[in-house]
PDB file of C-alpha atoms in Angstrom:
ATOM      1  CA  UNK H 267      33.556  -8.142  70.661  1.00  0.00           C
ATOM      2  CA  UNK H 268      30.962  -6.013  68.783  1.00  0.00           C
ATOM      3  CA  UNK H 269      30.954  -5.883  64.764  1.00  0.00           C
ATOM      4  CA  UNK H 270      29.565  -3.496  63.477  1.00  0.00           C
ATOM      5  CA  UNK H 271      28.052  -3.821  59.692  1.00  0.00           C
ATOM      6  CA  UNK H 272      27.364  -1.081  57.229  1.00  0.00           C
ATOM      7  CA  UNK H 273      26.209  -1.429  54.145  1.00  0.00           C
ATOM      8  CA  UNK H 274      27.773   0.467  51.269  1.00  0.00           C
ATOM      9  CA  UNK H 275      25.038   0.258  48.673  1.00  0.00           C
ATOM     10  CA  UNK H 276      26.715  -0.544  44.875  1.00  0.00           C
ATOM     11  CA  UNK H 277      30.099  -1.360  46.590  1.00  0.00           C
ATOM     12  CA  UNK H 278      29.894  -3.759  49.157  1.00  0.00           C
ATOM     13  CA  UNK H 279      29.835  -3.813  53.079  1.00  0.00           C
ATOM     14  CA  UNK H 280      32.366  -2.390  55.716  1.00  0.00           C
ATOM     15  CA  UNK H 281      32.868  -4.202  58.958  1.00  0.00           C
ATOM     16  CA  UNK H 282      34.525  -2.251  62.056  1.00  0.00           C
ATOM     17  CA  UNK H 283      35.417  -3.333  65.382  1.00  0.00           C
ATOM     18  CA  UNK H 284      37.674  -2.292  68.054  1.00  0.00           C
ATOM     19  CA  UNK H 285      40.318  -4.456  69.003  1.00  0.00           C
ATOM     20  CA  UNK H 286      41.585  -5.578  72.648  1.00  0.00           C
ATOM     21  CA  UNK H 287      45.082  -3.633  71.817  1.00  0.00           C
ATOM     22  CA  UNK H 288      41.855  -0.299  70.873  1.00  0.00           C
ATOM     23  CA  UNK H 289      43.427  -0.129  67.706  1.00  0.00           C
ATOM     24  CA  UNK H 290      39.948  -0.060  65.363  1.00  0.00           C
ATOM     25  CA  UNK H 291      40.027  -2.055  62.607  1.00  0.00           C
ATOM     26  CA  UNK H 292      37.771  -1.604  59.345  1.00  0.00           C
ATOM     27  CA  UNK H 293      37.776  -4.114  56.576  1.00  0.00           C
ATOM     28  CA  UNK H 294      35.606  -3.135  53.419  1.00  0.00           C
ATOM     29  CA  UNK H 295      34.341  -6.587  51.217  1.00  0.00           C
ATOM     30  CA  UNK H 296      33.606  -5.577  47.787  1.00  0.00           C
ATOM     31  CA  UNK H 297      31.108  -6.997  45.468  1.00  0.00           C
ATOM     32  CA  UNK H 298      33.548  -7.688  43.281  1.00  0.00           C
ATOM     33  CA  UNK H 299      35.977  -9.826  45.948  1.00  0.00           C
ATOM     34  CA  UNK H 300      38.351  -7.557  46.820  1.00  0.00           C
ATOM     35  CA  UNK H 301      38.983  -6.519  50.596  1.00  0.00           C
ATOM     36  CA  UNK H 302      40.268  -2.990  52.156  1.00  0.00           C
ATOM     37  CA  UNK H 303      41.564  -3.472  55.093  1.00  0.00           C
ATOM     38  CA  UNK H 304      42.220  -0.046  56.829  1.00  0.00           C
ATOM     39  CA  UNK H 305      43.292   0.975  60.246  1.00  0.00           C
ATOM     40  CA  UNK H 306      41.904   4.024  61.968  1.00  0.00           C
ATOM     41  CA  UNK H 307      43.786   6.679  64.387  1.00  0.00           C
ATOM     42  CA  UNK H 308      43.149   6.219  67.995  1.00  0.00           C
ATOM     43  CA  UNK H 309      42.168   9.814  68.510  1.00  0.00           C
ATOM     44  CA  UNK H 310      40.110  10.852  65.530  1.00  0.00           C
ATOM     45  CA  UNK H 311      37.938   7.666  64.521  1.00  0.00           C
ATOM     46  CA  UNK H 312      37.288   9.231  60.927  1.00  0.00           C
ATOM     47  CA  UNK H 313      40.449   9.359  59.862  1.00  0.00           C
ATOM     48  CA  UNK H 314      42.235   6.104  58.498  1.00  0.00           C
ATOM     49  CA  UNK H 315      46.164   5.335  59.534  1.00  0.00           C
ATOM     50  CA  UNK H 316      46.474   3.726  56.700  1.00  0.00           C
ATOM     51  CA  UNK H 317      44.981   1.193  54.020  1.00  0.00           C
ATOM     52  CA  UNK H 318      45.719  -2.019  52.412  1.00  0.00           C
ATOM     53  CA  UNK H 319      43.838  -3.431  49.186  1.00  0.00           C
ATOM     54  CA  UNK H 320      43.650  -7.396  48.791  1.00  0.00           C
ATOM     55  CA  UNK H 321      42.476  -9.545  46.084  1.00  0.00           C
ATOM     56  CA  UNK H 322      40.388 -11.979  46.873  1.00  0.00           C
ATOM     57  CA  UNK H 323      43.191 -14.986  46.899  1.00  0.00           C
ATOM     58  CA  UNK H 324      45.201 -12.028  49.175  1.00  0.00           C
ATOM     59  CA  UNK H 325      41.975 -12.279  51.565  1.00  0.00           C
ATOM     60  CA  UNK H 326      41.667 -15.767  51.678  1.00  0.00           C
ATOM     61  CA  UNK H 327      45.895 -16.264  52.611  1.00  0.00           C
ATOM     62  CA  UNK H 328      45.274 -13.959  54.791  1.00  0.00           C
ATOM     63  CA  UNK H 329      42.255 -14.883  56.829  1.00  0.00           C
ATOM     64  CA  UNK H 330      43.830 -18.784  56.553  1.00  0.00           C
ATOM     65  CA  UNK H 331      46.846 -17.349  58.709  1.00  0.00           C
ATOM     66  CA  UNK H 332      44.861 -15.750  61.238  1.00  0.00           C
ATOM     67  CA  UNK H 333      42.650 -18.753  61.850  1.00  0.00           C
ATOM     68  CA  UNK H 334      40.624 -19.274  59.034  1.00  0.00           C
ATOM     69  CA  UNK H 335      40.077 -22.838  59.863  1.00  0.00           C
ATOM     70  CA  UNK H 336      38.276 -21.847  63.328  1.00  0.00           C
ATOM     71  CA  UNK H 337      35.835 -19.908  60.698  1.00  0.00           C
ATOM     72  CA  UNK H 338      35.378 -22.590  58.673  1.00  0.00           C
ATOM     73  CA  UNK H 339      34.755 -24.883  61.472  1.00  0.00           C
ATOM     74  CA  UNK H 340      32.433 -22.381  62.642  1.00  0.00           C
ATOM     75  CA  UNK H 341      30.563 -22.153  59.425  1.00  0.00           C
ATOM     76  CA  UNK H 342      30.354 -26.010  59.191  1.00  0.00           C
ATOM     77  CA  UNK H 343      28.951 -26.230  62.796  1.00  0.00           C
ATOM     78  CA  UNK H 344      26.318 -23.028  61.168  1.00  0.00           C
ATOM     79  CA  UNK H 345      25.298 -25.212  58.426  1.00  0.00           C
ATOM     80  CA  UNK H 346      24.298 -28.245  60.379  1.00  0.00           C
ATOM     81  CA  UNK H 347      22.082 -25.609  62.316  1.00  0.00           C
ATOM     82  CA  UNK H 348      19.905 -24.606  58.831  1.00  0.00           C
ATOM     83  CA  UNK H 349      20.216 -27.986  57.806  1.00  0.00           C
ATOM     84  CA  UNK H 350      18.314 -28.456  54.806  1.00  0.00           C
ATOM     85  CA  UNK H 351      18.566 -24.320  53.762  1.00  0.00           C
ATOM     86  CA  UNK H 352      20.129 -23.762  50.355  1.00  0.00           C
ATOM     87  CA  UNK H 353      21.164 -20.379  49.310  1.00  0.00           C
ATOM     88  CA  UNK H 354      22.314 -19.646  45.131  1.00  0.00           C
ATOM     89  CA  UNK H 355      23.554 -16.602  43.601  1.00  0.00           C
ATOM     90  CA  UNK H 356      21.816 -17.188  40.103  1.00  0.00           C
ATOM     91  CA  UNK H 357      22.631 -15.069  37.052  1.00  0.00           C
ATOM     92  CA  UNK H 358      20.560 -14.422  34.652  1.00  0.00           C
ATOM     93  CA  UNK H 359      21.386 -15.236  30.942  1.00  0.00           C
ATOM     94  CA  UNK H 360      20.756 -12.865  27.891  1.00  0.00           C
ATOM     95  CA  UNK H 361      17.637 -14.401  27.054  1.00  0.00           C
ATOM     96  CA  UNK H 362      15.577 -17.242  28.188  1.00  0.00           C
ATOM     97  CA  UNK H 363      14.305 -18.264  31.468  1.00  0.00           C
ATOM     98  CA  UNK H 364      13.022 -14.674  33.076  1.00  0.00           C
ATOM     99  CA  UNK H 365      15.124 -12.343  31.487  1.00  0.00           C
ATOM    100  CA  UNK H 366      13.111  -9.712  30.549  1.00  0.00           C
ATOM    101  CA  UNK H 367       9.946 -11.305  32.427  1.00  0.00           C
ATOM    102  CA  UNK H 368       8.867 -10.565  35.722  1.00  0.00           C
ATOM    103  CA  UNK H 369       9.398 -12.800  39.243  1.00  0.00           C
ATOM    104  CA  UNK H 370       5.910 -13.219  39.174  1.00  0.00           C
ATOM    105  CA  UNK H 371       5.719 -14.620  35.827  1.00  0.00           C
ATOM    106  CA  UNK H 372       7.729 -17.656  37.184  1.00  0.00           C
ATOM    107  CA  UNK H 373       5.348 -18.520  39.649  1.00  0.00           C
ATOM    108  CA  UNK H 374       8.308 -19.343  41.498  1.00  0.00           C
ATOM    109  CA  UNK H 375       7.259 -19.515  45.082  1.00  0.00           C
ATOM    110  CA  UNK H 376       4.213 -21.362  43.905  1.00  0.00           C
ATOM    111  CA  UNK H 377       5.694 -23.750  41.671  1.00  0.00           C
ATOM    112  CA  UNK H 378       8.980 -24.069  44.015  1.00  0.00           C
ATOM    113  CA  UNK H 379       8.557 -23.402  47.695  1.00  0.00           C
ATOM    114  CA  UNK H 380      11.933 -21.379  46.963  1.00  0.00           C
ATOM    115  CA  UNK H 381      12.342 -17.528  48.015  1.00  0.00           C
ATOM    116  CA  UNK H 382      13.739 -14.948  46.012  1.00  0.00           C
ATOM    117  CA  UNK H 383      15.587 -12.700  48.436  1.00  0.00           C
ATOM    118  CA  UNK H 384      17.249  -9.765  46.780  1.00  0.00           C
ATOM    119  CA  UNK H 385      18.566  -8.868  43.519  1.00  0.00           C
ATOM    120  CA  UNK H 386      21.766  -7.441  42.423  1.00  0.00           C
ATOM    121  CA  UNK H 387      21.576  -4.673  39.228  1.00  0.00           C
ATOM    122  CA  UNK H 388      24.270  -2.906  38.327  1.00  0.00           C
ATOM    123  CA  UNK H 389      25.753  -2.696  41.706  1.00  0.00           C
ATOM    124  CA  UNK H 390      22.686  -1.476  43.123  1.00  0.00           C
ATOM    125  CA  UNK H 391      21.087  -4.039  45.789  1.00  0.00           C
ATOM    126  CA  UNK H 392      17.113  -4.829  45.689  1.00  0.00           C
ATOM    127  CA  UNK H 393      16.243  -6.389  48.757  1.00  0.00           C
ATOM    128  CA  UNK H 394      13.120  -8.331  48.641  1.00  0.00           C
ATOM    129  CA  UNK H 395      11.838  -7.896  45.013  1.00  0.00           C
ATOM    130  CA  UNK H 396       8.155  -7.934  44.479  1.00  0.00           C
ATOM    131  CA  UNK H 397       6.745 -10.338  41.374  1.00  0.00           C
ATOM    132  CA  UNK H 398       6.173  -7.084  39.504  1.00  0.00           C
ATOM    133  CA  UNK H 399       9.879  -6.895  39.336  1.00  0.00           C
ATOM    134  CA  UNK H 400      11.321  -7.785  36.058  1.00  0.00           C
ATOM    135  CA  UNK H 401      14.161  -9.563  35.934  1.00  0.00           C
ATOM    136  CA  UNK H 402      16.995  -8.637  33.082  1.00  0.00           C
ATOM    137  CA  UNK H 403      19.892 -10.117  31.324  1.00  0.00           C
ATOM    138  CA  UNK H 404      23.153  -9.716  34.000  1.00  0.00           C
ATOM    139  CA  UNK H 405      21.086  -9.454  37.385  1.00  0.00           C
ATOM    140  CA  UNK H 406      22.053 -11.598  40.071  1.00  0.00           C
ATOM    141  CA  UNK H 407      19.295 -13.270  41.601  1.00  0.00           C
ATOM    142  CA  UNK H 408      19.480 -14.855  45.542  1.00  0.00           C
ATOM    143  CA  UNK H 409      17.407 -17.419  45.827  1.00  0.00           C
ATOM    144  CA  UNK H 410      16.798 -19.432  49.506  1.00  0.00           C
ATOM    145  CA  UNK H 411      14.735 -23.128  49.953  1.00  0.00           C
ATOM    146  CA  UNK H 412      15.329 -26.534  49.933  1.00  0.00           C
ATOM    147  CA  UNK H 413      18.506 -27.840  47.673  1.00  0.00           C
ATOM    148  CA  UNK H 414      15.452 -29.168  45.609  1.00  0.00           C
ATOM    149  CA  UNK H 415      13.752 -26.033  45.299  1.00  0.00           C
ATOM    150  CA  UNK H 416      16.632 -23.923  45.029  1.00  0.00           C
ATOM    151  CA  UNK H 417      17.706 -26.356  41.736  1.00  0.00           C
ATOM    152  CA  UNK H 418      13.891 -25.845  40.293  1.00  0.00           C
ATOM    153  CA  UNK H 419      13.909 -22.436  40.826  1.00  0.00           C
ATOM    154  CA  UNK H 420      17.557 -22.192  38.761  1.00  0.00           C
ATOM    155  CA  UNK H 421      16.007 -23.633  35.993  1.00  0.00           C
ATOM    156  CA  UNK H 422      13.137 -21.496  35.909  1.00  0.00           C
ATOM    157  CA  UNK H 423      15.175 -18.521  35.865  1.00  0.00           C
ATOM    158  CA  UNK H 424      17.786 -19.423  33.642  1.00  0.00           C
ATOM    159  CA  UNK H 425      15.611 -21.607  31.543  1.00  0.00           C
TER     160      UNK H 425
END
């Protein structure tokens, strides 16, 4: 079965397949939790049957009683294949740490071995910040590395 991923820059990111029965199916995860889960017509892929709008505890019932323990067993086996790979969403305080300083002031890939991979602003994704970026109060950082490195680089950006 294909997936197919959009991203839906400062609200989340829609996933769409077509299922055996070829009803398609699209499911929208928002940044802030929530799910959409919407169901398109047969004959005119653009237009949507109809919609349904979970919380995040509605997703999580949900996805439990369609198998959610296959993707957790799944996501287990995925972690003993990165063994050793830590990934943090880190957010940064009102003052301290980086706020207000830039990546590169950290020295964090020096000083760490830990990546940061993208930041979060206001909705708005920055993949792959540069160390002229400057970080500020509020921004979610994504940091990857070692458990160890992951835990220095937290305190370097939250100080």
């Amino acid at each position: 079965m294909d997936i197919y991923e959009t991203p839906l820059p400062g609200v989340g990111v829609r996933y769409e397949f077509t299922a055996e029965s070829g009803d398609r199916v699209g499911i929208v995860v928002r940044r802030d939790g929530k799910r959409d889960l919407g169901l398109y017509d047969r004959e005119d892929p653009d237009a949507c049957t109809g919609t349904l709008e979970l919380s995040e505890g509605d997703a999580s019932a949900l996805a439990e009683l369609l198998g959610g323990t296959n993707i957790t067993a799944r996501l287990e086996s995925l972690r003993h294949q990165v063994e050793g790979l830590a990934i943090e969403w880190i957010t940064m305080p009102t003052s301290g740490g980086l706020a207000n300083r830039t990546i590169g002031d950290g020295h964090i890939r020096t000083a760490t071995s830990a990546s940061i991979v993208a930041v979060i602003r206001d909705e708005v994704g920055v993949p792959g910040p540069g160390p002229d970026f400057e970080l500020r109060p509020g921004d979610t950082v994504l940091v990857m590395g070692s458990e160890h490195a992951v835990g220095h680089a937290r305190q370097i950006l939250i100080g």
